[in-house]
PDB file of C-alpha atoms in Angstrom:
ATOM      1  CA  UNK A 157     174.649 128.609 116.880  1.00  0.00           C
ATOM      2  CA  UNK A 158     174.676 131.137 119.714  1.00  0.00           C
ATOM      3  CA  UNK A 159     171.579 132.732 118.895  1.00  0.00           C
ATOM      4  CA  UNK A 160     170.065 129.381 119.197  1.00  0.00           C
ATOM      5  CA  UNK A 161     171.582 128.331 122.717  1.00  0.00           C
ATOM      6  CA  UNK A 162     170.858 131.719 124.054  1.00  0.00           C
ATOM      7  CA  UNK A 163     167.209 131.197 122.840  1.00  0.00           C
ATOM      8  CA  UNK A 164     167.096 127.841 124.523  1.00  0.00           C
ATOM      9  CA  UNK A 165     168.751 128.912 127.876  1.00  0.00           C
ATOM     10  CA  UNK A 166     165.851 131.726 127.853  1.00  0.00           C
ATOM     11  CA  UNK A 167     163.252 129.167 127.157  1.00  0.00           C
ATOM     12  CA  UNK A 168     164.414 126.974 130.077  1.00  0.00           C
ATOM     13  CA  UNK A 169     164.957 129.283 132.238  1.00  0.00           C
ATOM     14  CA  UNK A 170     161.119 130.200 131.852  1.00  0.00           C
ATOM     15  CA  UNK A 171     160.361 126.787 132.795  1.00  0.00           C
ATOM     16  CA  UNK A 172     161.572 127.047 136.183  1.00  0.00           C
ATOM     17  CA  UNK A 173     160.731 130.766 136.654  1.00  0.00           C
ATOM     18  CA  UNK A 174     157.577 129.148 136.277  1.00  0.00           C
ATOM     19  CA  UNK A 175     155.815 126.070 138.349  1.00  0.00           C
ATOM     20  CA  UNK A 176     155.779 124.346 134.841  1.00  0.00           C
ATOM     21  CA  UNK A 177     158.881 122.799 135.246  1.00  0.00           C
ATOM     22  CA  UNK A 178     158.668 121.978 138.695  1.00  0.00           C
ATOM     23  CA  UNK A 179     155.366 120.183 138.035  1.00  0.00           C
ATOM     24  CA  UNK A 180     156.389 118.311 134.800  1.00  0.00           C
ATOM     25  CA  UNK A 181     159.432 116.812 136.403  1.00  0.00           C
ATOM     26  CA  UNK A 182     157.290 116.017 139.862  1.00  0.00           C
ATOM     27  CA  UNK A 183     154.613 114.614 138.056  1.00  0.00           C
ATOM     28  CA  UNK A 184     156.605 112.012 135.962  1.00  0.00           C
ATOM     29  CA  UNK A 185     159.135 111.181 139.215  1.00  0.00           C
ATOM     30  CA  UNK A 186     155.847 110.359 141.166  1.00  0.00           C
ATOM     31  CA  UNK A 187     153.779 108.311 138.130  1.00  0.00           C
ATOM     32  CA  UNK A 188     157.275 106.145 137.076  1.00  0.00           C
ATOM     33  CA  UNK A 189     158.230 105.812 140.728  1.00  0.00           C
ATOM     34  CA  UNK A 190     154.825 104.530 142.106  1.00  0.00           C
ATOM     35  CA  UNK A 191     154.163 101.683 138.874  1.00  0.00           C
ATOM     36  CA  UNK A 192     157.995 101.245 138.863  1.00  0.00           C
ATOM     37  CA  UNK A 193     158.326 100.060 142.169  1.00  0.00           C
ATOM     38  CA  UNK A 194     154.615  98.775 142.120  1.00  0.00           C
ATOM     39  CA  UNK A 195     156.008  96.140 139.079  1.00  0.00           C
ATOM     40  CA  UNK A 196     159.709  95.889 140.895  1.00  0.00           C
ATOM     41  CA  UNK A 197     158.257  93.385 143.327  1.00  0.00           C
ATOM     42  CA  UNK A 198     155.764  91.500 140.731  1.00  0.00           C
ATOM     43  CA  UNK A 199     158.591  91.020 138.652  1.00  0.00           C
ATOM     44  CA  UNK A 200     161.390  90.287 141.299  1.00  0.00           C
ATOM     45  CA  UNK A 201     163.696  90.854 138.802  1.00  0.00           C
ATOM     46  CA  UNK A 202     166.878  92.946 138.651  1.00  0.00           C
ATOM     47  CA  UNK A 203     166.664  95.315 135.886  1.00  0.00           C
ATOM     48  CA  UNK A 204     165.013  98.270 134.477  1.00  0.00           C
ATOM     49  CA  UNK A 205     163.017  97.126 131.606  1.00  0.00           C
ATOM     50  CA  UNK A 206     159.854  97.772 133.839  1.00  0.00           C
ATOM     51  CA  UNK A 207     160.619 101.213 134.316  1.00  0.00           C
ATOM     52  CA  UNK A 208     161.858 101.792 130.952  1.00  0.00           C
ATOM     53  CA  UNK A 209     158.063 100.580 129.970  1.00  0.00           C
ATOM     54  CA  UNK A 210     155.932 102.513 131.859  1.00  0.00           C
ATOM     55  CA  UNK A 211     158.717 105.876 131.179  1.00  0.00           C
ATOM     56  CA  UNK A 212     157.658 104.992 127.255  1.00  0.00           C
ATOM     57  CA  UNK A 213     153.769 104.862 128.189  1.00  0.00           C
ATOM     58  CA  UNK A 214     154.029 108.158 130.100  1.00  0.00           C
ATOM     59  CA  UNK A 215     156.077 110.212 127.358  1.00  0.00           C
ATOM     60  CA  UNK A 216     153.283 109.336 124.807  1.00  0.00           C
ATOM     61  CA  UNK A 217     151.074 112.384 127.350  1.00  0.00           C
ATOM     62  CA  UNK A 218     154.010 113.612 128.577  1.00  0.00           C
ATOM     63  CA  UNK A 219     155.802 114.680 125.454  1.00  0.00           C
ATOM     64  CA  UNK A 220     152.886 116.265 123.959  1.00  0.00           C
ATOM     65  CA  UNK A 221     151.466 118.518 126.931  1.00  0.00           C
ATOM     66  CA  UNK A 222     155.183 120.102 127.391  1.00  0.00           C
ATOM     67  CA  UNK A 223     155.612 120.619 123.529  1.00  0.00           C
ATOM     68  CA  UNK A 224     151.328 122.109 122.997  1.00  0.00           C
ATOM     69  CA  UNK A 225     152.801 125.569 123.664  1.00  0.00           C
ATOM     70  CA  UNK A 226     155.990 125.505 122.169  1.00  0.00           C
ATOM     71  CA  UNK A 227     154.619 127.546 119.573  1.00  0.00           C
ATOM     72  CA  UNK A 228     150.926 127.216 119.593  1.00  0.00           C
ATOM     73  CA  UNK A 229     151.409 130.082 122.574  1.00  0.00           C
ATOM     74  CA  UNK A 230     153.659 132.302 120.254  1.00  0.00           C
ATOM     75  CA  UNK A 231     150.762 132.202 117.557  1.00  0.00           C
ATOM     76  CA  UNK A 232     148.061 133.118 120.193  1.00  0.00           C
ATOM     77  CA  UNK A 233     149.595 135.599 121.650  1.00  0.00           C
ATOM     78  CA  UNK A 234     150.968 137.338 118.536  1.00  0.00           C
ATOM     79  CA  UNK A 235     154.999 137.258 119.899  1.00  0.00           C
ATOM     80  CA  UNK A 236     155.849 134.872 117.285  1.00  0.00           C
ATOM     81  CA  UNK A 237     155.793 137.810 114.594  1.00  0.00           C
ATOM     82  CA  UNK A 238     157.949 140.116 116.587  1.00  0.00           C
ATOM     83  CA  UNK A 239     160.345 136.462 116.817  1.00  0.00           C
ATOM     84  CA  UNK A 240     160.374 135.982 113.097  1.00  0.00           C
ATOM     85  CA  UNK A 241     161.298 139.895 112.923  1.00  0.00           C
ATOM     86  CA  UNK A 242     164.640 139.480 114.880  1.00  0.00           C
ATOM     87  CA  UNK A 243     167.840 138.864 113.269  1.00  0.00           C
ATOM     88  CA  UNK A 244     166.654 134.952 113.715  1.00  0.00           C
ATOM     89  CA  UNK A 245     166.350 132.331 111.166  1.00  0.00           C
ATOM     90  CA  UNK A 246     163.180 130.183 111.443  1.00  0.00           C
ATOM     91  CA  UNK A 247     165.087 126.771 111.772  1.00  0.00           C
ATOM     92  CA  UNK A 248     166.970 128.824 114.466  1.00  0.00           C
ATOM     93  CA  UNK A 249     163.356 129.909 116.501  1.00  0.00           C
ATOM     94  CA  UNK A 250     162.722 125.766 116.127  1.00  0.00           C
ATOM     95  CA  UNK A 251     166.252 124.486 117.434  1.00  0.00           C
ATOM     96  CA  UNK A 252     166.122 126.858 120.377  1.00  0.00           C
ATOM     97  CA  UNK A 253     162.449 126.061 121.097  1.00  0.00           C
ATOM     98  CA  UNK A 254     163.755 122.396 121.170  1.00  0.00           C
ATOM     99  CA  UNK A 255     166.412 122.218 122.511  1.00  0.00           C
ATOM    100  CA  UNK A 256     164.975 123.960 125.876  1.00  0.00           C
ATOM    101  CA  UNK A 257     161.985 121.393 125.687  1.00  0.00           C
ATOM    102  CA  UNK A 258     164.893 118.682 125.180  1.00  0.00           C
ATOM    103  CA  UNK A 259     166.608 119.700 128.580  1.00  0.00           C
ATOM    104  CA  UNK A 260     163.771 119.998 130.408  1.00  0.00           C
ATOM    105  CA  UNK A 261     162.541 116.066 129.652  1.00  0.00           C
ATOM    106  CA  UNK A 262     166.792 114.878 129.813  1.00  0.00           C
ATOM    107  CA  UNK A 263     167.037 116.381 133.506  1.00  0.00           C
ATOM    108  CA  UNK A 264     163.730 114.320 134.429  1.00  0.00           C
ATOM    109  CA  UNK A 265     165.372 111.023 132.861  1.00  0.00           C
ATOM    110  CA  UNK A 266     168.866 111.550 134.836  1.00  0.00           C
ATOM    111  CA  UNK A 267     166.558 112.075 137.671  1.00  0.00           C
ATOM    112  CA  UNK A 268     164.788 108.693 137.174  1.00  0.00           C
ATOM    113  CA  UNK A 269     168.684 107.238 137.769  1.00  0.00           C
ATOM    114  CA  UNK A 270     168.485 106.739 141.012  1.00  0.00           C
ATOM    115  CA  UNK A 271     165.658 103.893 140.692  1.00  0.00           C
ATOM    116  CA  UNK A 272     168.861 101.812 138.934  1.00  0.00           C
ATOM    117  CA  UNK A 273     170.728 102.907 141.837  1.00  0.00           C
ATOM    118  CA  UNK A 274     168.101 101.260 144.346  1.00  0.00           C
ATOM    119  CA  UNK A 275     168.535  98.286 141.974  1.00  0.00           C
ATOM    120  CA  UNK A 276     172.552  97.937 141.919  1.00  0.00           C
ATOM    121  CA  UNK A 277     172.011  97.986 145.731  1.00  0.00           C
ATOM    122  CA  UNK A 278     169.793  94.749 145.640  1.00  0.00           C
ATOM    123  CA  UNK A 279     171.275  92.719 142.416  1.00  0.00           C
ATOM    124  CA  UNK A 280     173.204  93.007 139.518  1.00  0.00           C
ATOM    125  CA  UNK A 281     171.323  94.767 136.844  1.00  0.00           C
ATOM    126  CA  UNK A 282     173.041  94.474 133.291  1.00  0.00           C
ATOM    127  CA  UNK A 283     174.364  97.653 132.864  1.00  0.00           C
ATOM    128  CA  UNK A 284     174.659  98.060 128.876  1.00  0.00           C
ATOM    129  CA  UNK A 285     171.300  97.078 128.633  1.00  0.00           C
ATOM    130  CA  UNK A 286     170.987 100.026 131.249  1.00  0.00           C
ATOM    131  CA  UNK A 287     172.794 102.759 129.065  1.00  0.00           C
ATOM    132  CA  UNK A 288     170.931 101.140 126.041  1.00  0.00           C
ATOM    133  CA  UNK A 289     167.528 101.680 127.805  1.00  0.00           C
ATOM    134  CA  UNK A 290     168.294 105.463 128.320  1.00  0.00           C
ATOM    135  CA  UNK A 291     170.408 106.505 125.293  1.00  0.00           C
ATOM    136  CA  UNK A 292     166.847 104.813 123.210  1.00  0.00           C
ATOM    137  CA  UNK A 293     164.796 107.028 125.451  1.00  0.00           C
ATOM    138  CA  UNK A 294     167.140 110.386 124.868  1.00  0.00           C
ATOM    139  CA  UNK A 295     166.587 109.154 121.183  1.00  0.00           C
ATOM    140  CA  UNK A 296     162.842 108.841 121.702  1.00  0.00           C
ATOM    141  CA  UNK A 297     162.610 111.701 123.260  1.00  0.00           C
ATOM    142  CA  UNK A 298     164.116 113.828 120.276  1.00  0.00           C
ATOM    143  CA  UNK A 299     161.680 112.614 118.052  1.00  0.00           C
ATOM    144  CA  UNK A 300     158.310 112.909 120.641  1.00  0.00           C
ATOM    145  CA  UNK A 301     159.436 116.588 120.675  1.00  0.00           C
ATOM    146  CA  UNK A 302     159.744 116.728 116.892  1.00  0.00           C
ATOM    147  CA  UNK A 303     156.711 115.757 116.030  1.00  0.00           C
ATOM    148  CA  UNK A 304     155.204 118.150 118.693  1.00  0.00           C
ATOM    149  CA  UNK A 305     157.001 121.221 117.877  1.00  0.00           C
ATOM    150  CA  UNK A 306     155.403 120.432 114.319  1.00  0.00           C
ATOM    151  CA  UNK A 307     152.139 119.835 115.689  1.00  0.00           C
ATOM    152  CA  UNK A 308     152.640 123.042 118.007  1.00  0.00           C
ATOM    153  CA  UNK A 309     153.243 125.001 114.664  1.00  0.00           C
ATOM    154  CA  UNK A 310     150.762 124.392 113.199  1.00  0.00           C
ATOM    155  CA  UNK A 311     147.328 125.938 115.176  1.00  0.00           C
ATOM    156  CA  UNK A 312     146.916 128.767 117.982  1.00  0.00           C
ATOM    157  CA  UNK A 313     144.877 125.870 120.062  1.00  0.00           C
ATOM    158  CA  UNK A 314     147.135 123.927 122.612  1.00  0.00           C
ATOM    159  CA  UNK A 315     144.398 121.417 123.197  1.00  0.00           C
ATOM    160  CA  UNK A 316     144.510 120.941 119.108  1.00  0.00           C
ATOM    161  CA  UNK A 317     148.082 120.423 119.341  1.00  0.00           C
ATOM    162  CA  UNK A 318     148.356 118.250 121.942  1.00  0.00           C
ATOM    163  CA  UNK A 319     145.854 116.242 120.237  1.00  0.00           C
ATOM    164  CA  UNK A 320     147.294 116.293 117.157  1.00  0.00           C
ATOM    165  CA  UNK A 321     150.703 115.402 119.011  1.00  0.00           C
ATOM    166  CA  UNK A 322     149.768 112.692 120.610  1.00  0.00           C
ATOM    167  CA  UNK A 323     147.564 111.118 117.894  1.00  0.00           C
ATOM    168  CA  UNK A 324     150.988 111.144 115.397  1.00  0.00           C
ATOM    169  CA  UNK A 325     153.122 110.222 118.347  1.00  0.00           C
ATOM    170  CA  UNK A 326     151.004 107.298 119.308  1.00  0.00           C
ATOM    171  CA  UNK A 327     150.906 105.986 115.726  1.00  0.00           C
ATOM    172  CA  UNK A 328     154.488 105.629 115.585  1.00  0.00           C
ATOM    173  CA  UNK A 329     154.602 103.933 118.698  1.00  0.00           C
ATOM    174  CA  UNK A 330     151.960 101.074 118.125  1.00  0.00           C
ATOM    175  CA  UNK A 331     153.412 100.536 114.038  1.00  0.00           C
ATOM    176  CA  UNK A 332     155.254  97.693 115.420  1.00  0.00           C
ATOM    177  CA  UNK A 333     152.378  96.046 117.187  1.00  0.00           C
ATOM    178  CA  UNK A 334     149.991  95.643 114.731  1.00  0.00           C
ATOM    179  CA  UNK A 335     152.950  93.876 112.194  1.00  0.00           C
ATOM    180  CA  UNK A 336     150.985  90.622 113.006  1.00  0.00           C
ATOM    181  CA  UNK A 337     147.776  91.612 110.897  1.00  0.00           C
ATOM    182  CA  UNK A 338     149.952  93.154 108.120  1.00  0.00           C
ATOM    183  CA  UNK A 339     151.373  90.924 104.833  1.00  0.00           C
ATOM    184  CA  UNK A 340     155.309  90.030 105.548  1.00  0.00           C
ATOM    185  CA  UNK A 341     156.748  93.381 103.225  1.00  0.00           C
ATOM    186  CA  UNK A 342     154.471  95.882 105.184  1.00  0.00           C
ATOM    187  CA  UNK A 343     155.198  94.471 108.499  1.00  0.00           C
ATOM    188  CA  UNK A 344     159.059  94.996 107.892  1.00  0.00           C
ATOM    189  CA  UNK A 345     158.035  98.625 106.957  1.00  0.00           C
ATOM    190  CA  UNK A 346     155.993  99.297 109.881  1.00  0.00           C
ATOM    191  CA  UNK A 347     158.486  98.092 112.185  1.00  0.00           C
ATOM    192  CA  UNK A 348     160.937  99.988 110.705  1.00  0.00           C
ATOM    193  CA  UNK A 349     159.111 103.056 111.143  1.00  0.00           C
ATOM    194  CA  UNK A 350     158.103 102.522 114.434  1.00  0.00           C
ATOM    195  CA  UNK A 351     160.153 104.168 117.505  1.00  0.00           C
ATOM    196  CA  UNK A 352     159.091 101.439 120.107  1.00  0.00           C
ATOM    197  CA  UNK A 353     160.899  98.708 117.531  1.00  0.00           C
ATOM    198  CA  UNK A 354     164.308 100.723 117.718  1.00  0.00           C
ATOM    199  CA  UNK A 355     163.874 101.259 121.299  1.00  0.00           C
ATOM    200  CA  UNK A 356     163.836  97.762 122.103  1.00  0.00           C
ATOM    201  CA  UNK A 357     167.284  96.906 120.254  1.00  0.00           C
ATOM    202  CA  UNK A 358     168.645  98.919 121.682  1.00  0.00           C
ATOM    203  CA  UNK A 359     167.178  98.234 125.380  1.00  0.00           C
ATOM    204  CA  UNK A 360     168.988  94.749 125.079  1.00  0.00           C
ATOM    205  CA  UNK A 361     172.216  96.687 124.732  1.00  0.00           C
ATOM    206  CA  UNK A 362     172.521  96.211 120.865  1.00  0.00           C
ATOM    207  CA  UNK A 363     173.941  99.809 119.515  1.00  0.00           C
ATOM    208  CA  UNK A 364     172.935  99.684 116.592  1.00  0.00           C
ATOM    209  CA  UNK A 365     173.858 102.828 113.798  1.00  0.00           C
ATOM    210  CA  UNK A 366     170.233 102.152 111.895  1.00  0.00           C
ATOM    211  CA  UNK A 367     168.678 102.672 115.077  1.00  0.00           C
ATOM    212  CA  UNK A 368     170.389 106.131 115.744  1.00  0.00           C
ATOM    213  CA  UNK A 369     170.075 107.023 111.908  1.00  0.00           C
ATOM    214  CA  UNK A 370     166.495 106.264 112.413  1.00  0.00           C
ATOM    215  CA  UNK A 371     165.495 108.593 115.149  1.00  0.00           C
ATOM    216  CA  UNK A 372     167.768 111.032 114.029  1.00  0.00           C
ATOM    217  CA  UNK A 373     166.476 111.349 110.624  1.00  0.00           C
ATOM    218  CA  UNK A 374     162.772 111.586 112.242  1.00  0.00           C
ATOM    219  CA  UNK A 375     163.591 114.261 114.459  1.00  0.00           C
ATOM    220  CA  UNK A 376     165.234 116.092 111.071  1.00  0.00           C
ATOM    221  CA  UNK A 377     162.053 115.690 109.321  1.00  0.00           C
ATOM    222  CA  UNK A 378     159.787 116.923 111.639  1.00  0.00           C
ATOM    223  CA  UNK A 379     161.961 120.073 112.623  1.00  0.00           C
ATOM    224  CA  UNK A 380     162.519 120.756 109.035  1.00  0.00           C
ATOM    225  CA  UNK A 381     158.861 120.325 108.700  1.00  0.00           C
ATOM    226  CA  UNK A 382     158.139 122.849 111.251  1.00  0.00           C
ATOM    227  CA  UNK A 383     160.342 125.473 110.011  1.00  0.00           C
ATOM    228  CA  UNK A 384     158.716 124.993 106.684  1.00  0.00           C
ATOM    229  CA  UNK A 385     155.395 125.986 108.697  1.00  0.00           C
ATOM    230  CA  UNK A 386     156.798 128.998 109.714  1.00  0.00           C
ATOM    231  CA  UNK A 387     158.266 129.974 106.396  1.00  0.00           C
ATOM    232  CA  UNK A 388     155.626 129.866 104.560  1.00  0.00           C
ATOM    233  CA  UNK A 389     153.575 132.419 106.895  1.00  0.00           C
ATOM    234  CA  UNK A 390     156.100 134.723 104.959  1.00  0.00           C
ATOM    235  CA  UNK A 391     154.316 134.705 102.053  1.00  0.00           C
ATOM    236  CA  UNK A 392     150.817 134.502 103.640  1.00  0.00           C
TER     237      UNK A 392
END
C-alpha cells in the first residue's frame, strides 16, 4: 500500500509542477460556473441539480483528456518498462496512476462547493440531496477514470485513447436514455448498467448500497482490466 500512495503523491505532484493541473481545474471552475449560474436564474430554483448536470456533461471530455496519458505517455516514451522493472506490482503501477488522477478531479469538485454556498445564502437548498449529488459524482468519477486508465493502456496514441475513452464512457452514460426504444427486460438491463441511472438516485438523496456496489464493481473491472493489459506485455 505504500508503494502505491508514494506513486500517487509523485503523480500529483507532477500535475501541479506542471500547468496541467492548474489548467484542468481552471478550465472546469470557469465552464460549470458560467452555464451554472447562466441556468441558476432560468431555473430560479434553489438547488444544485443544474450544476450537478452540466458537471456530468463536462466529465464525459473532462475525464478522458486527464486520463489519455495516464499510461498511453509511459508506452510512448518507453518509462513504462523501466516501471514494470521496479519492485512494483502491475495492479500497484494502476492504483497509484489512479488514485493521483482521482485527487486531481476530487479537489476540482470540493472546489465547485462554493456555488452551494452562494445558494444557502439565497434559499434553502436540500442538503442530502446535496451530499447525494456529490458522493454520485465521487462515484462517477471512479469509474470515468477506470475506464480511461484502461483505454490509456491500451495504445501509445493519446488522441486514440481519449477517443476510445470517451466513446466507452459516453455509452454508459446514454444506456439509460435510450430504455424507451428497448423491450421491458433490456431496458431494466441498460439502466442498470448505466452510471447516469445510479447517479440520479442518488441525487434525490436516496443512498442506496446497489448504487455504490454498482460503481464500485465498474471501477474494479476496468482497473483489473488494465492491469491485465499490462501483464500480458510480460509474455509478449
Amino acid at each position: 500500500m505504500s508503494q502505491i500512495l508514494i506513486l500517487a503523491r509523485k503523480e500529483l505532484k507532477s500535475y501541479f509542477d506542471s500547468p496541467v493541473a492548474y489548467v484542468v481545474i481552471t478550465l472546469f471552475l470557469l465552464i460549470a460556473g458560467w452555464q451554472f449560474t447562466t441556468s441558476l436564474f432560468l431555473a430560479n430554483t434553489a438547488d444544485l441539480r443544474q450544476l450537478f448536470g452540466i458537471i456530468r456533461f463536462i466529465l464525459l471530455f473532462f475525464i478522458p483528456a486527464v486520463s489519455m496519458r495516464l499510461l498511453s505517455e509511459e508506452k510512448r516514451v518507453g518509462t513504462i518498462e523501466l516501471l514494470l522493472t521496479m519492485p512494483l506490482k502491475e495492479w500497484q503501477l494502476v492504483m497509484g496512476k489512479f488514485l493521483a488522477a482521482y485527487a486531481l478531479i476530487a479537489i476540482t469538485l470540493i472546489l465547485t462547493g462554493i456555488h452551494y454556498i452562494t445558494i444557502a445564502s439565497v434559499g434553502n437548498p436540500d442538503f442530502g440531496a446535496t451530499m447525494g449529488g456529490y458522493l454520485g459524482l465521487i462515484l462517477m468519477v471512479g469509474v470515468y477514470l477506470a475506464i480511461g486508465i484502461f483505454t490509456s493502456s491500451l495504445t501509445q496514441n493519446q488522441i486514440i485513447a481519449f477517443i476510445l475513452a470517451f466513446v466507452i464512457i459516453f455509452v454508459f452514460y446514454i444506456l439509460d436514455k435510450v430504455v424507451f426504444f428497448m423491450p421491458h427486460f433490456i431496458a431494466n438491463l441498460l439502466e442498470l448498467l448505466s452510471t447516469d441511472y445510479h447517479f440520479g438516485n442518488l441525487a434525490r438523496g436516496v443512498i442506496d448500497s446497489r448504487d455504490i456496489i454498482y460503481y464500485l464493481s465498474m471501477m474494479f473491472f476496468f482497473l483489473f482490466l488494465t492491469s491485465q493489459v499490462l501483464e500480458s506485455r510480460k509474455w509478449k
